[in-house]
Tab-separated table of C-alpha atoms in Angstrom:
chain	number	residue	atom	x	y	z
A	1	MET	CA	-36.456	-5.846	-151.649
A	2	ALA	CA	-33.148	-4.532	-150.173
A	3	ASN	CA	-32.140	-0.996	-149.316
A	4	PHE	CA	-28.948	0.386	-150.867
A	5	LYS	CA	-26.932	3.598	-150.484
A	6	CYS	CA	-24.677	4.219	-153.494
A	7	ILE	CA	-20.976	4.093	-152.633
A	8	LYS	CA	-20.305	6.773	-155.256
A	9	CYS	CA	-23.152	9.313	-155.354
A	10	GLN	CA	-24.648	8.436	-151.935
A	11	SER	CA	-28.155	8.105	-153.410
A	12	SER	CA	-30.544	5.763	-151.591
A	13	PHE	CA	-32.649	3.235	-153.511
A	14	GLU	CA	-34.420	-0.137	-153.193
A	15	GLU	CA	-33.711	-3.085	-155.463
A	16	ASP	CA	-34.587	-6.778	-155.648
A	17	ILE	CA	-31.463	-8.906	-155.408
A	18	ASN	CA	-32.030	-11.010	-158.488
A	19	GLY	CA	-28.701	-10.220	-160.058
A	20	ILE	CA	-25.834	-7.727	-159.938
A	21	ILE	CA	-26.906	-4.350	-158.507
A	22	TYR	CA	-25.991	-1.046	-160.175
A	23	CYS	CA	-27.003	2.390	-158.866
A	24	PRO	CA	-29.942	3.641	-160.994
A	25	TYR	CA	-28.608	7.214	-160.711
A	26	CYS	CA	-24.877	6.972	-161.493
A	27	GLU	CA	-24.633	3.308	-162.649
A	28	GLU	CA	-21.939	2.527	-160.074
A	29	LEU	CA	-21.550	-1.184	-159.206
A	30	GLN	CA	-22.709	-1.790	-155.608
A	31	PRO	CA	-21.137	-4.200	-153.090
A	32	LEU	CA	-23.234	-7.245	-152.215
A	33	PRO	CA	-25.098	-7.354	-148.894
A	34	VAL	CA	-23.366	-9.352	-146.191
A	35	ILE	CA	-26.276	-11.787	-145.855
A	36	LEU	CA	-27.636	-13.394	-149.017
A	37	THR	CA	-29.978	-16.304	-149.547
A	38	GLU	CA	-28.885	-19.186	-151.729
A	39	ASP	CA	-31.365	-18.061	-154.405
A	40	GLU	CA	-29.920	-14.529	-154.350
A	41	LYS	CA	-26.372	-15.887	-154.640
A	42	GLU	CA	-27.385	-18.066	-157.552
A	43	ALA	CA	-29.097	-15.139	-159.320
A	44	ILE	CA	-26.008	-12.953	-158.876
A	45	TYR	CA	-23.726	-15.820	-159.995
A	46	GLN	CA	-25.729	-16.414	-163.160
A	47	ASP	CA	-25.896	-12.675	-163.900
A	48	ALA	CA	-22.108	-12.435	-163.508
A	49	LEU	CA	-21.551	-15.366	-165.878
A	50	SER	CA	-23.853	-13.782	-168.442
A	51	ILE	CA	-22.069	-10.445	-168.295
A	52	TYR	CA	-18.691	-12.197	-168.473
A	53	MET	CA	-19.661	-14.021	-171.668
A	54	ARG	CA	-20.748	-10.707	-173.277
A	55	ALA	CA	-17.954	-8.542	-171.831
A	56	LYS	CA	-15.997	-6.486	-174.354
A	57	SER	CA	-14.234	-3.961	-172.115
A	58	ALA	CA	-11.809	-4.099	-169.214
A	59	ASP	CA	-14.308	-2.222	-167.039
A	60	ASN	CA	-16.901	-4.973	-167.519
A	61	ILE	CA	-14.353	-7.638	-166.572
A	62	ARG	CA	-13.265	-5.728	-163.468
A	63	ASP	CA	-16.884	-5.528	-162.307
A	64	ILE	CA	-17.309	-9.299	-162.689
A	65	ILE	CA	-14.046	-10.029	-160.846
A	66	TYR	CA	-15.350	-7.847	-158.006
A	67	ILE	CA	-18.627	-9.820	-157.855
A	68	PHE	CA	-17.009	-13.278	-158.049
A	69	GLU	CA	-14.576	-12.349	-155.288
A	70	GLN	CA	-17.512	-11.275	-153.076
A	71	LEU	CA	-19.192	-14.638	-153.792
A	72	ASP	CA	-16.106	-16.309	-152.397
A	73	GLY	CA	-16.914	-19.992	-151.761
A	74	TYR	CA	-20.137	-20.100	-153.703
A	75	ARG	CA	-19.938	-22.782	-156.370
A	76	ASP	CA	-16.793	-22.122	-158.512
A	77	SER	CA	-16.805	-18.328	-158.013
A	78	ASN	CA	-13.094	-18.290	-157.100
A	79	HIS	CA	-12.217	-20.192	-160.249
A	80	GLN	CA	-14.380	-17.867	-162.324
A	81	ALA	CA	-12.604	-14.870	-160.758
A	82	GLU	CA	-9.249	-16.278	-161.883
A	83	LEU	CA	-10.579	-16.822	-165.416
A	84	CYS	CA	-11.785	-13.208	-165.463
A	85	LYS	CA	-8.393	-11.959	-164.360
A	86	LYS	CA	-6.745	-13.913	-167.165
A	87	ARG	CA	-9.283	-12.493	-169.623
A	88	LEU	CA	-8.563	-8.994	-168.268
A	89	GLU	CA	-4.836	-9.408	-168.903
A	90	GLU	CA	-5.597	-10.584	-172.443
A	91	LEU	CA	-7.775	-7.526	-173.042
A	92	LYS	CA	-5.022	-5.235	-171.763
A	93	THR	CA	-2.439	-6.932	-173.963
A	94	ASP	CA	-4.709	-6.777	-176.977
A	95	ALA	CA	-5.364	-3.079	-176.286
A	96	LEU	CA	-1.605	-2.459	-176.256
A	97	TYR	CA	-1.247	-4.367	-179.512
A	98	ALA	CA	-4.025	-2.326	-181.137
A	99	LYS	CA	-2.449	0.878	-179.872
A	100	ALA	CA	0.882	-0.119	-181.416
A	101	LEU	CA	-0.790	-0.719	-184.793
A	102	GLN	CA	-2.474	2.705	-184.560
A	103	LYS	CA	0.902	4.307	-183.898
A	104	MET	CA	2.378	2.575	-186.944
A	105	ASP	CA	-0.498	3.855	-189.100
A	106	LEU	CA	0.648	7.408	-188.338
A	107	GLU	CA	3.793	6.746	-190.420
A	108	THR	CA	5.836	9.210	-188.354
A	109	VAL	CA	9.113	8.862	-186.460
A	110	ARG	CA	7.337	9.351	-183.176
A	111	GLY	CA	4.593	6.899	-184.155
A	112	TYR	CA	7.034	4.124	-185.121
A	113	THR	CA	9.177	4.802	-182.023
A	114	GLU	CA	6.220	4.519	-179.685
A	115	ALA	CA	4.953	1.398	-181.513
A	116	ILE	CA	8.365	-0.245	-181.066
A	117	GLU	CA	8.360	0.540	-177.344
A	118	ILE	CA	4.919	-1.117	-176.982
A	119	LEU	CA	5.622	-4.187	-179.146
A	120	GLU	CA	8.868	-4.935	-177.300
A	121	LYS	CA	6.758	-5.431	-174.157
A	122	ILE	CA	4.416	-8.024	-175.802
A	123	PRO	CA	6.611	-9.967	-178.281
A	124	GLU	CA	4.627	-13.241	-177.872
A	125	TRP	CA	1.171	-11.742	-178.502
A	126	LYS	CA	-0.353	-12.576	-181.888
A	127	ASN	CA	2.158	-11.436	-184.592
A	128	ALA	CA	3.745	-8.734	-182.415
A	129	SER	CA	7.315	-9.878	-183.195
A	130	PHE	CA	6.660	-9.543	-186.947
A	131	LYS	CA	5.121	-6.083	-186.461
A	132	LEU	CA	8.104	-5.108	-184.324
A	133	ASP	CA	10.566	-5.916	-187.152
A	134	GLU	CA	8.297	-4.098	-189.613
A	135	ALA	CA	8.166	-0.977	-187.410
A	136	LYS	CA	11.964	-0.908	-187.013
A	137	ALA	CA	12.510	-1.210	-190.752
A	138	LYS	CA	9.996	1.506	-191.588
A	139	LEU	CA	11.456	3.780	-188.903
A	140	GLN	CA	14.943	3.462	-190.390
A	141	THR	CA	13.663	4.161	-193.912
A	142	LEU	CA	11.699	7.187	-192.738
A	143	GLN	CA	14.675	8.577	-190.803
A	144	GLU	CA	16.888	8.277	-193.871
A	145	LYS	CA	14.322	10.156	-195.975
A	146	LEU	CA	13.965	12.863	-193.358
A	147	GLU	CA	17.731	13.287	-193.106
A	148	ALA	CA	18.035	13.654	-196.866
A	149	ARG	CA	15.235	16.210	-196.827
A	150	ARG	CA	16.888	18.040	-193.926
A	151	GLN	CA	20.145	18.320	-195.855
A	152	PHE	CA	18.293	19.657	-198.897
A	153	LEU	CA	16.379	22.199	-196.819
A	154	LEU	CA	19.583	23.244	-195.074
A	155	LYS	CA	21.231	24.092	-198.387
A	156	LEU	CA	18.077	25.810	-199.582
A	157	SER	CA	17.800	27.810	-196.360
A	158	MET	CA	21.397	29.002	-196.716
A	159	ILE	CA	20.599	30.333	-200.181
A	160	ILE	CA	17.349	31.917	-198.976
A	161	SER	CA	19.086	33.384	-195.912
A	162	ALA	CA	21.662	35.073	-198.084
A	163	CYS	CA	18.904	36.553	-200.217
A	164	LEU	CA	16.931	37.610	-197.161
A	165	ILE	CA	19.951	39.290	-195.602
A	166	ALA	CA	20.475	41.299	-198.740
A	167	LEU	CA	16.777	42.146	-198.860
A	168	ALA	CA	16.797	43.053	-195.160
A	169	ILE	CA	19.705	45.432	-195.657
A	170	ILE	CA	17.909	47.115	-198.542
A	171	THR	CA	14.665	47.242	-196.547
A	172	PHE	CA	16.471	48.659	-193.516
A	173	LEU	CA	18.011	51.406	-195.580
A	174	VAL	CA	14.657	52.238	-197.126
A	175	VAL	CA	12.702	52.089	-193.863
A	176	GLU	CA	15.245	53.833	-191.688
A	177	PHE	CA	16.358	56.542	-194.065
A	178	LEU	CA	14.319	56.959	-197.228
A	179	VAL	CA	10.771	56.421	-195.882
A	180	PRO	CA	11.177	58.668	-192.802
A	181	ARG	CA	12.628	61.422	-194.971
A	182	ILE	CA	9.689	61.208	-197.341
A	183	ARG	CA	7.133	61.072	-194.501
A	184	TYR	CA	8.816	63.996	-192.718
A	185	SER	CA	8.573	66.110	-195.877
A	186	VAL	CA	4.930	65.069	-196.292
A	187	ALA	CA	4.181	66.105	-192.698
A	188	LEU	CA	5.738	69.554	-193.185
A	189	ASN	CA	3.705	70.023	-196.375
A	190	LYS	CA	0.559	68.997	-194.508
A	191	LEU	CA	1.316	71.610	-191.842
A	192	GLU	CA	1.643	74.297	-194.505
A	193	ASP	CA	-1.678	73.203	-195.990
A	194	LYS	CA	-3.205	73.231	-192.471
A	195	GLU	CA	-4.055	69.532	-192.675
A	196	TYR	CA	-3.151	69.312	-189.028
A	197	ASP	CA	-4.618	65.950	-188.036
A	198	ARG	CA	-2.725	64.019	-190.715
A	199	ALA	CA	0.466	66.025	-190.118
A	200	TYR	CA	0.326	65.350	-186.369
A	201	GLU	CA	-0.298	61.653	-186.953
A	202	ILE	CA	2.827	61.396	-189.133
A	203	LEU	CA	5.031	63.457	-186.817
A	204	GLU	CA	3.982	61.425	-183.779
A	205	ASP	CA	4.681	58.201	-185.644
A	206	LEU	CA	8.154	59.473	-186.645
A	207	GLY	CA	9.135	59.676	-182.980
A	208	ASP	CA	12.543	61.326	-182.544
A	209	TYR	CA	13.352	61.508	-186.261
A	210	LYS	CA	15.134	64.802	-186.939
A	211	ASP	CA	13.181	67.542	-185.133
A	212	ALA	CA	9.756	65.895	-185.539
A	213	PRO	CA	8.868	66.405	-181.841
A	214	ASN	CA	9.859	70.063	-182.047
A	215	GLN	CA	7.871	70.604	-185.251
A	216	LEU	CA	4.855	68.974	-183.612
A	217	LYS	CA	4.970	71.209	-180.558
A	218	LYS	CA	5.823	74.267	-182.601
A	219	SER	CA	2.726	73.806	-184.745
A	220	LYS	CA	0.483	73.301	-181.725
A	221	TYR	CA	2.045	76.322	-180.005
A	222	ASN	CA	1.377	78.496	-183.045
A	223	ARG	CA	-2.184	77.241	-183.281
A	224	ALA	CA	-2.657	78.071	-179.600
A	225	LEU	CA	-1.409	81.619	-180.232
A	226	GLU	CA	-3.839	81.932	-183.122
A	227	TYR	CA	-6.781	80.740	-181.021
A	228	ALA	CA	-5.744	83.079	-178.189
A	229	SER	CA	-5.685	86.045	-180.578
A	230	LEU	CA	-9.210	85.128	-181.675
A	231	GLY	CA	-10.401	84.996	-178.067
A	232	ASP	CA	-10.953	81.218	-178.156
A	233	ALA	CA	-9.521	80.473	-174.719
A	234	LEU	CA	-10.646	76.831	-174.656
A	235	ASN	CA	-8.798	75.804	-177.827
A	236	ALA	CA	-5.842	77.979	-176.837
A	237	CYS	CA	-5.734	76.067	-173.554
A	238	LYS	CA	-5.930	72.733	-175.390
A	239	PHE	CA	-3.027	73.424	-177.743
A	240	PHE	CA	-0.809	75.210	-175.213
A	241	GLY	CA	-1.274	72.077	-173.095
A	242	GLN	CA	-0.192	69.828	-175.970
A	243	ALA	CA	2.832	72.091	-176.602
A	244	ARG	CA	4.127	71.737	-173.016
A	245	GLY	CA	7.840	72.476	-172.784
A	246	TYR	CA	7.996	74.464	-176.022
A	247	ASP	CA	9.038	78.112	-175.702
A	248	ASP	CA	6.765	79.809	-173.121
A	249	ALA	CA	3.843	77.416	-173.674
A	250	ASP	CA	3.660	76.469	-169.969
A	251	ALA	CA	3.398	80.092	-168.824
A	252	ARG	CA	0.854	80.939	-171.525
A	253	LEU	CA	-1.161	77.846	-170.649
A	254	LEU	CA	-1.517	78.976	-167.046
A	255	GLU	CA	-2.526	82.473	-168.096
A	256	VAL	CA	-5.227	81.089	-170.377
A	257	CYS	CA	-6.381	78.649	-167.674
A	258	LYS	CA	-7.070	81.531	-165.307
A	259	GLY	CA	-9.980	82.553	-167.480
A	260	LEU	CA	-11.524	79.072	-167.616
A	261	THR	CA	-13.406	76.940	-165.120
A	262	ILE	CA	-11.675	73.866	-163.801
A	263	GLU	CA	-14.147	71.716	-165.775
A	264	GLU	CA	-13.210	73.509	-169.002
A	265	GLN	CA	-9.514	73.094	-168.309
A	266	ILE	CA	-9.820	69.391	-167.553
A	267	SER	CA	-11.974	68.809	-170.656
A	268	VAL	CA	-9.168	69.782	-173.070
A	269	LEU	CA	-6.011	68.913	-171.122
A	270	ASP	CA	-4.362	65.529	-170.710
A	271	VAL	CA	-2.681	63.870	-167.737
A	272	GLY	CA	0.598	65.688	-167.059
A	273	SER	CA	-0.760	69.128	-167.979
A	274	TYR	CA	-1.039	72.027	-165.541
A	275	VAL	CA	-4.299	73.626	-164.422
A	276	VAL	CA	-5.152	76.436	-161.999
A	277	PHE	CA	-7.594	75.939	-159.155
A	278	GLY	CA	-7.869	77.867	-155.897
A	279	VAL	CA	-5.434	80.423	-154.445
A	280	PHE	CA	-2.555	80.537	-151.982
A	281	GLU	CA	0.187	82.946	-150.944
A	282	GLN	CA	3.188	82.083	-153.108
A	283	ASN	CA	5.108	85.317	-153.651
A	284	PRO	CA	5.277	87.811	-150.777
A	285	GLU	CA	6.570	90.514	-153.155
A	286	LEU	CA	3.234	90.553	-154.986
A	287	ASP	CA	-0.001	91.933	-153.629
A	288	GLY	CA	-2.634	89.419	-152.563
A	289	VAL	CA	-2.612	85.696	-153.160
A	290	GLU	CA	-1.766	83.858	-156.361
A	291	ARG	CA	-3.686	81.172	-158.246
A	292	LEU	CA	-2.643	77.644	-157.306
A	293	GLU	CA	-1.120	75.536	-160.053
A	294	TRP	CA	-1.764	71.789	-160.157
A	295	ILE	CA	-0.614	68.791	-162.176
A	296	ILE	CA	-3.301	66.525	-163.614
A	297	ALA	CA	-2.080	63.208	-162.203
A	298	GLU	CA	-4.970	60.881	-163.055
A	299	LYS	CA	-8.368	60.921	-164.733
A	300	ASN	CA	-10.892	58.378	-163.509
A	301	GLY	CA	-14.286	58.955	-165.085
A	302	ASP	CA	-15.745	62.156	-163.639
A	303	GLU	CA	-13.008	62.363	-160.989
A	304	VAL	CA	-9.558	63.882	-161.460
A	305	LEU	CA	-6.543	63.712	-159.169
A	306	LEU	CA	-4.629	66.997	-158.874
A	307	ILE	CA	-1.203	67.292	-157.235
A	308	SER	CA	0.222	70.691	-156.376
A	309	LYS	CA	2.877	71.768	-158.877
A	310	TYR	CA	4.921	73.441	-156.145
A	311	ALA	CA	5.769	72.838	-152.512
A	312	ILE	CA	3.692	75.619	-150.931
A	313	GLU	CA	3.906	75.615	-147.127
A	314	ALA	CA	6.112	74.369	-144.303
A	315	VAL	CA	4.686	72.531	-141.293
A	316	PRO	CA	5.780	69.838	-138.849
A	317	PHE	CA	4.219	66.484	-139.647
A	318	ALA	CA	3.156	66.038	-136.030
A	319	ILE	CA	4.278	66.725	-132.464
A	320	THR	CA	4.680	63.188	-131.167
A	321	ASN	CA	2.160	61.124	-133.072
A	322	THR	CA	3.441	59.568	-136.338
A	323	SER	CA	-0.090	58.632	-137.415
A	324	TRP	CA	-1.426	60.445	-140.486
A	325	ASN	CA	-4.851	60.393	-138.846
A	326	GLY	CA	-3.700	62.506	-135.912
A	327	SER	CA	-1.075	64.605	-137.701
A	328	ILE	CA	-0.774	68.392	-137.750
A	329	ALA	CA	-0.218	68.228	-141.524
A	330	ARG	CA	-3.569	66.473	-142.082
A	331	GLN	CA	-5.395	68.884	-139.777
A	332	TRP	CA	-3.931	71.943	-141.515
A	333	LEU	CA	-4.643	70.642	-145.039
A	334	ASN	CA	-8.267	69.774	-144.275
A	335	ASP	CA	-8.967	72.945	-142.302
A	336	GLY	CA	-6.739	75.972	-142.735
A	337	PHE	CA	-5.591	75.203	-146.275
A	338	ILE	CA	-8.900	74.133	-147.820
A	339	ASN	CA	-10.897	76.907	-146.153
A	340	GLY	CA	-8.375	79.602	-147.023
A	341	SER	CA	-7.649	78.551	-150.613
A	342	PHE	CA	-11.011	77.701	-152.122
A	343	ARG	CA	-14.334	79.477	-152.507
A	344	THR	CA	-17.481	77.690	-151.434
A	345	ALA	CA	-18.299	76.603	-154.988
A	346	GLU	CA	-14.760	75.291	-155.432
A	347	LYS	CA	-14.844	73.375	-152.160
A	348	LEU	CA	-17.969	71.591	-153.360
A	349	LYS	CA	-15.969	70.187	-156.276
A	350	ILE	CA	-13.350	68.642	-153.962
A	351	ARG	CA	-14.288	65.045	-153.173
A	352	GLU	CA	-13.868	63.442	-149.783
A	353	LYS	CA	-12.078	60.148	-150.373
A	354	SER	CA	-11.089	57.126	-148.332
A	355	ILE	CA	-7.335	57.466	-147.937
A	356	THR	CA	-5.398	54.310	-147.070
A	357	THR	CA	-2.112	54.583	-145.186
A	358	VAL	CA	0.008	51.467	-144.624
A	359	TYR	CA	2.133	51.196	-141.489
A	360	THR	CA	5.009	48.707	-141.595
A	361	ASN	CA	7.118	47.981	-138.521
A	362	ASP	CA	10.739	46.851	-138.453
A	363	LYS	CA	9.553	43.210	-138.524
A	364	GLY	CA	7.739	43.736	-141.822
A	365	GLU	CA	4.295	43.513	-140.197
A	366	GLU	CA	1.664	45.767	-141.763
A	367	ARG	CA	-1.233	47.732	-140.321
A	368	ILE	CA	-3.713	49.701	-142.431
A	369	GLU	CA	-5.321	53.007	-141.476
A	370	ILE	CA	-8.207	54.483	-143.478
A	371	THR	CA	-9.177	58.135	-143.144
A	372	GLN	CA	-11.737	60.317	-144.900
A	373	ASP	CA	-9.924	63.317	-146.386
A	374	LYS	CA	-10.518	66.027	-148.950
A	375	VAL	CA	-6.872	67.089	-149.008
A	376	PHE	CA	-4.021	64.681	-148.383
A	377	LEU	CA	-0.310	64.074	-148.830
A	378	LEU	CA	0.910	61.411	-151.210
A	379	SER	CA	2.003	58.008	-149.912
A	380	SER	CA	5.373	56.626	-150.993
A	381	ASN	CA	3.593	54.251	-153.430
A	382	GLU	CA	1.585	57.124	-154.939
A	383	ALA	CA	4.726	59.255	-155.288
A	384	ASN	CA	6.236	56.434	-157.328
A	385	ARG	CA	3.047	55.784	-159.311
A	386	TYR	CA	2.297	59.341	-160.399
A	387	PHE	CA	5.881	60.464	-161.098
A	388	ALA	CA	7.943	58.399	-163.518
A	389	SER	CA	11.328	59.659	-162.330
A	390	ASP	CA	13.122	61.576	-159.597
A	391	ASP	CA	13.205	64.648	-161.854
A	392	GLU	CA	9.407	64.605	-162.218
A	393	ARG	CA	8.988	64.006	-158.481
A	394	MET	CA	10.921	67.144	-157.485
A	395	ALA	CA	8.869	70.103	-156.263
A	396	LEU	CA	10.121	73.681	-156.634
A	397	ALA	CA	9.804	75.825	-153.528
A	398	THR	CA	7.716	78.971	-154.012
A	399	PRO	CA	9.251	82.351	-153.050
A	400	TYR	CA	6.871	82.351	-150.082
A	401	LEU	CA	8.072	78.908	-148.940
A	402	LYS	CA	11.672	80.112	-149.072
A	403	THR	CA	10.855	82.600	-146.313
A	404	LYS	CA	9.879	79.672	-144.053
A	405	GLU	CA	11.964	77.155	-142.142
A	406	ALA	CA	11.517	74.485	-144.798
A	407	HIS	CA	14.407	72.324	-145.998
A	408	ILE	CA	15.321	73.445	-149.525
A	409	ASN	CA	18.068	72.180	-151.820
A	410	LEU	CA	20.178	75.305	-152.361
A	411	ASP	CA	21.603	73.984	-155.635
A	412	ASN	CA	18.284	73.714	-157.466
A	413	GLY	CA	15.682	75.392	-155.249
A	414	MET	CA	13.755	72.156	-154.811
A	415	ALA	CA	12.026	71.552	-151.479
A	416	HIS	CA	12.046	68.506	-149.230
A	417	TYR	CA	8.368	67.636	-148.778
A	418	TRP	CA	6.444	65.250	-146.525
A	419	LEU	CA	4.769	62.038	-147.606
A	420	ARG	CA	2.154	60.448	-145.331
A	421	THR	CA	3.822	57.014	-145.192
A	422	PRO	CA	5.530	56.234	-141.871
A	423	ALA	CA	9.014	54.713	-141.895
A	424	PRO	CA	9.530	51.412	-140.006
A	425	ASN	CA	11.600	53.246	-137.370
A	426	GLY	CA	8.690	55.517	-136.434
A	427	ASP	CA	9.748	58.547	-138.494
A	428	VAL	CA	7.874	59.684	-141.629
A	429	MET	CA	9.048	59.325	-145.247
A	430	TYR	CA	9.626	62.341	-147.469
A	431	VAL	CA	10.877	63.354	-150.929
A	432	ASN	CA	14.208	65.146	-150.888
A	433	GLY	CA	15.392	67.998	-153.099
A	434	SER	CA	16.669	65.558	-155.700
A	435	GLY	CA	13.289	63.873	-156.081
A	436	THR	CA	14.327	60.698	-154.260
A	437	ILE	CA	11.983	59.103	-151.733
A	438	ASN	CA	13.763	58.905	-148.393
A	439	GLU	CA	12.359	55.737	-146.836
A	440	GLY	CA	14.365	56.195	-143.651
A	441	GLY	CA	12.174	59.181	-142.895
A	442	LYS	CA	12.506	62.311	-140.805
A	443	THR	CA	11.367	62.882	-137.213
A	444	VAL	CA	7.810	64.178	-137.118
A	445	GLU	CA	8.688	67.424	-135.286
A	446	LYS	CA	10.844	68.638	-138.192
A	447	ILE	CA	9.376	71.427	-140.300
A	448	MET	CA	9.252	70.507	-143.986
A	449	ALA	CA	7.242	71.452	-147.047
A	450	VAL	CA	3.859	70.029	-148.008
A	451	ARG	CA	2.624	69.291	-151.501
A	452	PRO	CA	-1.176	68.894	-151.352
A	453	ALA	CA	-3.198	66.440	-153.429
A	454	ILE	CA	-6.961	66.532	-154.059
A	455	TRP	CA	-9.579	64.600	-156.017
A	456	ILE	CA	-12.116	66.843	-157.740
A	457	SER	CA	-15.395	66.141	-159.509
A	458	VAL	CA	-15.752	67.599	-163.007
A	459	LYS	CA	-19.220	66.336	-163.937
């Protein structure tokens, strides 16, 4: 009984050496022990001969060659190894021949081509030369048939193409002109019959056809007025929000919102709409403070990101420290601003979030800072993510802000406002009055506007 450790799966096992040894776990052929008795050699030799006589696959032959070569010098093991190698070559050649016949049976151009390539390598094997001539002849015949068919299909396709072009022109005219006109008329009739859902579906699908967008917003604006006259502030809020940009819908929306909770506002308004939440001094000519207006920037389950609609205050980013963590802007937002602008119940709705700020030096090396904030400034990436264009990114300065030392674009009244992302040179990035992100930054001691952002819970 000899001990073995499988060369493939590393399993250990014991086996009597009375023939060729295979691993009982993975069936891998094992090398012979260095020291063998004459009886063990004879048993292995006889086992190898038996397997050789029954062998039908190349793998079997390779195993026997391996064994005979290890029995080097025992009886005629070297001669038997050479016979096995010859048999192995015959099996390989016969496998190629069989493969060539299989390719020919496919009766395709590729099949005949591949069969020819194989048969040209073994012209002396069996009747390979005859099969080679047969494959070449059948390939030529098939290619001629395919070419004739190709020419027929080409002519047919030209006729069909001409018909399809004519049909496409007719279809285009119908789809682009007749169908939209009919659907537009149907939508207007639906509006008159107060079948609003179907009318809105058609008008939205029509896109910019005629004044479909205007008709859509006009209808929703009128419905909002109707709901407002009935004292249904929630539905008035919903439809004024969907009519954004039409007539005085934005102003009416904010007036209606003032009578609703923030949860009610969020429940009927989509991303991009305005809501009111909290207060802040915005117009020194009016008594008291005014309600703060926010843009719904993102909805994430029960949490909603709000970004101030206006630039509301002017502060330096910091004195010497460019870090958001130690900045004056962060301290003011999370102390003076939040405590002065929100009632206790409102402050409870504002979530404290982990805010990530990425610092990149002039070598492109990054460092990440994470702070816990309730109020924060946008990063440069967030300013790009939540505003699709420079126009959307611009922030109008409030009348109150204009009395401060903030930088304001005199042509359009838009403020330059801080971001929290540091520039590689040590300054801090900001959005200018044209809505462009200035990545070169501004020195931290400069006084510029802030545009707060908060996450609130609406559950």
